[in-house]
Coordinates of C-alpha atoms and ligand atoms in Angstrom, one line a residue:
X22 CA 35.9 -2.2 -13.7
X23 CA 33.3 -0.9 -11.3
X24 CA 32.1 2.6 -11.8
X25 CA 30.9 4.4 -8.7
X26 CA 31.3 8.0 -9.9
X27 CA 31.3 9.8 -13.2
X28 CA 34.7 9.9 -14.9
X29 CA 34.1 13.4 -16.3
X30 CA 32.7 15.2 -13.4
X31 CA 32.9 13.0 -10.3
X32 CA 29.0 13.0 -10.0
X33 CA 27.0 10.1 -8.7
X34 CA 25.8 7.5 -11.2
X35 CA 22.4 5.8 -11.3
X36 CA 21.0 2.9 -13.3
X37 CA 19.1 4.3 -16.2
X38 CA 16.4 2.1 -17.7
X39 CA 16.3 4.2 -20.9
X40 CA 20.0 3.8 -21.6
X41 CA 20.3 0.3 -20.0
X42 CA 23.5 1.6 -18.3
X43 CA 24.7 3.9 -15.7
X44 CA 24.0 7.6 -16.0
X45 CA 25.7 10.5 -14.2
X46 CA 23.0 12.5 -12.4
X47 CA 25.2 15.6 -12.9
X48 CA 26.3 15.8 -16.5
X49 CA 24.4 12.9 -18.1
X50 CA 27.4 10.8 -19.1
X51 CA 26.4 7.2 -19.9
X52 CA 28.5 4.1 -18.9
X53 CA 27.6 0.7 -20.2
X54 CA 27.2 -2.2 -17.8
X55 CA 27.4 -5.9 -18.3
X56 CA 24.3 -8.1 -18.7
X57 CA 24.8 -11.8 -18.0
X58 CA 22.4 -14.7 -17.6
X59 CA 24.5 -17.5 -16.1
X60 CA 23.1 -18.1 -12.7
X61 CA 20.7 -21.0 -12.4
X62 CA 18.5 -22.0 -9.5
X63 CA 20.0 -23.9 -6.6
X64 CA 18.6 -26.3 -3.9
X65 CA 17.1 -24.9 -0.7
X66 CA 19.8 -25.1 2.0
X67 CA 22.8 -24.6 -0.4
X68 CA 25.2 -21.8 0.3
X69 CA 26.3 -19.1 -2.2
X70 CA 30.0 -18.3 -2.5
X71 CA 31.5 -16.4 0.5
X72 CA 33.4 -14.2 -1.9
X73 CA 30.1 -12.9 -3.5
X74 CA 28.5 -12.6 -0.1
X75 CA 31.4 -10.5 1.2
X76 CA 31.4 -8.2 -1.8
X77 CA 27.7 -7.6 -1.3
X78 CA 28.1 -6.9 2.4
X79 CA 30.9 -4.4 1.7
X80 CA 29.0 -2.5 -1.0
X81 CA 25.6 -2.3 0.6
X82 CA 24.2 -1.1 3.9
X83 CA 20.9 -1.6 5.8
X84 CA 18.6 1.1 6.7
X85 CA 15.3 1.4 8.5
X86 CA 12.5 3.9 7.8
X87 CA 11.3 5.8 10.9
X88 CA 8.1 6.6 9.2
X89 CA 6.7 3.3 7.9
X90 CA 9.1 0.8 9.5
X91 CA 10.4 -0.7 6.3
X92 CA 13.8 -2.3 6.3
X93 CA 15.8 -1.6 3.1
X94 CA 19.2 -1.9 1.6
X95 CA 21.1 0.8 -0.2
X96 CA 24.3 0.8 -2.2
X97 CA 27.1 2.5 -0.4
X98 CA 27.3 5.2 -3.0
X99 CA 23.6 6.2 -2.5
X100 CA 23.3 9.1 -0.1
X101 CA 19.5 9.4 -0.2
X102 CA 17.4 9.4 3.0
X103 CA 14.2 8.9 1.1
X104 CA 12.2 5.8 1.8
X105 CA 10.8 4.8 -1.6
X106 CA 7.9 2.9 0.0
X107 CA 6.4 5.9 1.8
X108 CA 8.2 8.7 0.0
X109 CA 9.4 10.5 3.2
X110 CA 12.9 11.4 4.2
X111 CA 13.0 9.0 7.2
X112 CA 15.8 6.6 6.6
X113 CA 18.4 5.9 9.3
X114 CA 21.3 3.5 9.0
X115 CA 21.3 0.2 10.9
X116 CA 24.3 -1.7 12.2
X117 CA 22.9 -5.0 10.6
X118 CA 24.5 -6.6 7.6
X119 CA 22.4 -6.3 4.4
X120 CA 21.3 -9.9 4.5
X121 CA 21.2 -12.4 1.6
X122 CA 22.9 -11.4 -1.6
X123 CA 20.5 -11.2 -4.5
X124 CA 21.2 -13.7 -7.2
X125 CA 19.1 -12.4 -10.1
X126 CA 17.4 -9.2 -10.9
X127 CA 14.8 -7.9 -13.4
X128 CA 16.1 -4.4 -14.0
X129 CA 13.7 -1.4 -14.1
X130 CA 12.4 -1.0 -17.7
X131 CA 10.1 2.0 -17.0
X132 CA 12.3 5.0 -16.0
X133 CA 11.5 7.2 -13.0
X134 CA 10.8 10.0 -15.4
X135 CA 8.2 8.0 -17.3
X136 CA 6.7 6.3 -14.2
X137 CA 4.3 9.1 -13.4
X138 CA 2.8 9.4 -16.9
X139 CA 2.5 5.7 -17.2
X140 CA 0.8 5.5 -13.8
X141 CA -1.7 8.3 -14.7
X142 CA -2.5 6.8 -18.0
X143 CA -3.2 3.5 -16.4
X144 CA -5.1 4.6 -13.3
X145 CA -7.6 6.6 -15.6
X146 CA -8.7 3.3 -17.0
X147 CA -9.8 1.8 -13.6
X148 CA -13.5 1.3 -13.2
X149 CA -15.9 3.5 -11.1
X150 CA -13.4 6.4 -10.6
X151 CA -15.1 9.6 -9.3
X152 CA -15.3 12.0 -12.3
X153 CA -13.6 14.7 -10.3
X154 CA -10.7 12.4 -9.5
X155 CA -10.3 11.4 -13.1
X156 CA -10.3 15.0 -14.3
X157 CA -7.8 16.2 -11.8
X158 CA -5.6 13.3 -10.8
X159 CA -4.1 14.1 -7.4
X160 CA -0.3 14.8 -7.2
X161 CA 1.3 11.4 -6.5
X162 CA 4.7 10.6 -5.1
X163 CA 6.4 7.7 -6.8
X164 CA 9.3 5.8 -5.3
X165 CA 11.3 3.1 -7.1
X166 CA 12.1 0.0 -5.1
X167 CA 13.4 -3.5 -5.9
X168 CA 11.3 -5.8 -3.9
X169 CA 12.9 -9.0 -2.6
X170 CA 11.4 -12.3 -3.6
X171 CA 12.2 -16.0 -4.0
X172 CA 11.5 -17.6 -7.3
X173 CA 11.1 -21.4 -7.3
X174 CA 11.2 -24.1 -9.9
X175 CA 9.7 -27.5 -9.1
X176 CA 8.2 -30.6 -10.7
X177 CA 4.9 -31.5 -9.2
X178 CA 3.3 -34.8 -9.7
X179 CA -0.1 -35.5 -8.1
X180 CA -2.9 -38.0 -8.0
X181 CA -6.4 -36.7 -7.4
X182 CA -9.8 -38.1 -6.7
X183 CA -13.3 -36.7 -6.2
X184 CA -16.7 -36.9 -7.7
X185 CA -18.6 -35.0 -10.4
X186 CA -22.0 -33.6 -9.8
X187 CA -23.9 -33.9 -13.0
X188 CA -27.2 -32.1 -13.1
X189 CA -30.1 -33.2 -15.2
X190 CA -33.4 -31.7 -15.9
X191 CA -36.3 -34.2 -15.8
X192 CA -40.0 -33.6 -16.6
X193 CA -42.5 -35.0 -14.2
X194 CA -45.8 -36.6 -15.3
X195 CA -47.7 -33.4 -14.6
X196 CA -45.3 -31.6 -17.0
X197 CA -43.3 -29.7 -14.5
X198 CA -39.5 -29.8 -14.7
X199 CA -37.1 -30.3 -11.9
X200 CA -33.3 -30.7 -11.5
X201 CA -31.8 -34.0 -10.3
X202 CA -28.2 -34.8 -9.6
X203 CA -26.1 -37.8 -10.5
X204 CA -22.6 -38.4 -9.1
X205 CA -19.7 -40.0 -10.9
X206 CA -16.3 -40.7 -9.3
X207 CA -13.2 -39.3 -11.0
X208 CA -9.5 -39.7 -10.5
X209 CA -6.3 -39.1 -12.4
X210 CA -2.7 -38.0 -12.5
X211 CA -1.2 -34.6 -13.1
X212 CA 2.4 -33.8 -13.8
X213 CA 3.6 -30.2 -14.2
X214 CA 6.9 -28.4 -14.3
X215 CA 6.9 -24.9 -12.7
X216 CA 9.8 -22.6 -13.7
X217 CA 9.1 -19.4 -11.8
X218 CA 6.7 -19.6 -8.8
X219 CA 7.3 -16.2 -7.3
X220 CA 6.9 -15.6 -3.6
X221 CA 7.4 -12.1 -2.4
X222 CA 9.5 -11.6 0.7
X223 CA 9.4 -7.9 1.4
X224 CA 8.1 -5.9 4.3
X225 CA 5.7 -3.6 2.6
X226 CA 3.8 -5.7 0.1
X227 CA 2.0 -9.0 0.6
X228 CA 1.5 -11.8 -1.8
X229 CA -2.0 -10.8 -2.9
X230 CA -0.9 -7.3 -3.7
X231 CA 2.0 -8.4 -5.8
X232 CA -0.2 -11.0 -7.6
X233 CA -2.1 -7.9 -8.9
X234 CA 0.9 -6.7 -10.8
X235 CA 2.1 -10.1 -11.9
X236 CA 3.5 -11.5 -14.1
X237 CA 7.1 -10.5 -14.3
X238 CA 8.9 -11.7 -17.4
X239 CA 11.9 -13.7 -16.2
X240 CA 13.4 -13.9 -19.7
X241 CA 14.5 -10.4 -18.9
X242 CA 16.2 -11.4 -15.6
X243 CA 19.9 -11.1 -15.3
X244 CA 22.7 -12.1 -12.8
X245 CA 22.6 -9.7 -10.0
X246 CA 25.1 -6.8 -10.2
X247 CA 25.2 -3.8 -7.9
X248 CA 25.1 -1.5 -11.0
X249 CA 21.4 -2.3 -11.4
X250 CA 20.4 -1.0 -8.0
X251 CA 22.4 2.2 -8.0
X252 CA 19.9 5.0 -7.3
X253 CA 17.2 2.6 -6.0
X254 CA 16.0 1.2 -2.7
X255 CA 16.2 -2.6 -2.3
X256 CA 13.5 -4.1 0.0
X257 CA 14.9 -6.2 2.8
X258 CA 13.4 -9.7 2.9
X259 CA 11.4 -10.5 6.0
X260 CA 10.9 -14.2 5.5
X261 CA 13.1 -17.3 5.1
X262 CA 13.5 -19.4 2.1
X263 CA 11.8 -22.3 3.9
X264 CA 8.7 -20.2 4.6
X265 CA 8.6 -19.0 1.0
X266 CA 8.9 -22.6 -0.2
X267 CA 5.8 -23.6 1.7
X268 CA 3.9 -20.8 -0.1
X269 CA 5.3 -21.7 -3.5
X270 CA 4.1 -25.3 -3.0
X271 CA 0.7 -24.1 -1.9
X272 CA 0.5 -21.9 -5.1
X273 CA 1.5 -24.8 -7.3
X274 CA -1.2 -27.0 -5.9
X275 CA -3.8 -24.1 -6.4
X276 CA -2.8 -23.9 -10.0
X277 CA -3.1 -27.7 -10.4
X278 CA -6.5 -27.6 -8.7
X279 CA -7.8 -25.0 -11.1
X280 CA -6.6 -27.1 -14.0
X281 CA -8.4 -30.1 -12.7
X282 CA -11.6 -28.1 -12.4
X283 CA -11.2 -26.8 -15.9
X284 CA -10.8 -30.3 -17.3
X285 CA -14.4 -31.2 -16.4
X286 CA -17.5 -29.4 -17.5
X287 CA -19.4 -30.4 -14.4
X288 CA -18.6 -29.2 -10.9
X289 CA -16.3 -31.4 -8.8
X290 CA -17.1 -32.2 -5.2
X291 CA -14.7 -33.5 -2.4
X292 CA -11.6 -33.1 -4.6
X293 CA -8.5 -34.5 -2.9
X294 CA -5.1 -33.8 -4.4
X295 CA -2.0 -35.7 -3.2
X296 CA 1.1 -33.8 -4.5
X297 CA 4.7 -34.9 -4.6
X298 CA 7.3 -32.1 -5.1
X299 CA 10.5 -32.9 -7.0
X300 CA 13.6 -31.0 -8.0
X301 CA 12.9 -27.9 -6.0
X302 CA 15.4 -25.1 -6.6
X303 CA 15.2 -21.4 -6.1
X304 CA 16.9 -18.0 -6.5
X305 CA 16.7 -14.9 -4.4
X306 CA 15.5 -12.3 -6.9
X307 CA 14.8 -8.6 -7.0
X308 CA 11.7 -7.3 -8.9
X309 CA 11.3 -3.7 -10.0
X310 CA 8.3 -2.0 -8.4
X311 CA 7.0 1.5 -8.0
X312 CA 5.2 2.5 -4.9
X313 CA 2.8 5.3 -5.6
X314 CA 1.3 7.3 -2.7
X315 CA -1.4 9.9 -3.1
X316 CA -4.3 11.3 -1.1
X317 CA -7.9 12.0 -2.2
X318 CA -10.6 13.5 0.0
X319 CA -8.3 13.2 3.1
X320 CA -7.7 9.5 2.5
X321 CA -4.3 8.3 1.6
X322 CA -3.8 5.5 -1.0
X323 CA -0.8 3.3 -1.8
X324 CA -0.7 1.8 -5.2
X325 CA 2.0 -0.4 -6.7
X326 CA 3.2 -0.5 -10.3
X327 CA 5.2 -3.2 -12.0
X328 CA 8.5 -1.5 -13.0
X329 CA 8.9 -3.8 -16.0
X330 CA 5.4 -3.9 -17.6
X331 CA 3.6 -0.9 -16.0
X332 CA 0.7 -3.0 -14.7
X333 CA -0.8 -1.3 -11.6
X334 CA -2.5 -2.7 -8.5
X335 CA -4.0 -1.4 -5.3
X336 CA -7.1 0.3 -4.1
X337 CA -8.3 3.4 -5.9
X338 CA -11.1 5.9 -5.0
X339 CA -14.5 4.7 -6.2
X340 CA -17.5 6.7 -7.0
X341 CA -20.5 5.6 -4.9
X342 CA -22.9 7.1 -7.5
X343 CA -21.4 5.3 -10.4
X344 CA -21.5 1.9 -8.5
X345 CA -25.1 2.5 -7.6
X346 CA -26.1 3.4 -11.2
X347 CA -24.2 0.3 -12.4
X348 CA -26.0 -1.9 -9.9
X349 CA -29.4 -0.5 -10.8
X350 CA -28.6 -1.1 -14.5
X351 CA -27.8 -4.8 -13.8
X352 CA -30.9 -5.2 -11.7
X353 CA -33.0 -3.7 -14.5
X354 CA -31.2 -5.6 -17.2
X355 CA -31.9 -8.9 -15.5
X356 CA -35.2 -8.0 -13.7
X357 CA -37.1 -6.4 -16.6
X358 CA -37.0 -9.4 -18.9
X359 CA -38.1 -11.7 -16.0
X360 CA -40.9 -9.3 -15.1
X361 CA -41.9 -9.3 -18.8
X362 CA -42.0 -13.1 -19.0
X363 CA -44.0 -13.3 -15.8
X364 CA -46.5 -10.7 -17.0
X365 CA -46.9 -12.3 -20.4
X366 CA -47.7 -15.7 -18.9
Ligands
ZN5 ZN1 29.2 13.4 -14.8
ZN6 ZN1 9.0 4.5 4.7

């Protein structure tokens, strides 16, 4: 039976990562929810059941943020007007349907209560932070959002060819050494199965930003249920499965390219890879993400944190002095021995 309000006090219930269930925001009563892992990936172009789709559309509504422009989806029981991307009260309802029904979800593992401490502990470890910033971390607003993404599985087989550039040091008659290059053609086959190539599809985060907080552990993904998103924003997807598929193939080839480079100890020139993609299937998946906004010295920063692992990404304030000192140190560390060798000759 679906629980939309607390049985003891009638209060609103929210998903609680700590209790892995629903918690009443009023009296703290806990309700257990079901976790299932039965949904498998499906071919691009296939339809999901109209019953599931209808239920999703009845229970969830679209909103837009008048401050940052994000489009998000909220469960009908959520009465918040806070946009969790920019942490302002700027949400207004839209007439639009809430779009695709999510199929799988990785529920938040780090609770909203723990998110700030987790973020502070992690940001302190970033390099080149100004001392003043590190000592008095600015007050940050933290918003919890499930970002929409497509996760693909595919088998990629590829043939490749190119040439190795092998460098050799030879000694001339007069005793001087110089480098010469030899080239050797290479070719081969690669075959690799990818299980979860994740392509983000949200408004407010791009693929590079989300790569910073990868990976997500899909062993902890479950069949989507509205219970998991109660009390959270859901990012509306802004690209099609077909667009995401192109990106997933591109990422797969990049991974294969790196593997080919790693296979050889010499650099490869004019590498061509001819990939064939087989058994492509996907899911529409929701990933737990915290958006952290803070300002420092009149500049505002947006950071992201993986709501499952706590990994953080995004730009942070950097101390110019520390970077200069570090650069000087490197120059001295490399330069002094060279100078010493030159002088001693
Ligand atoms: Zn209650
Ligand atoms: Zn916003």
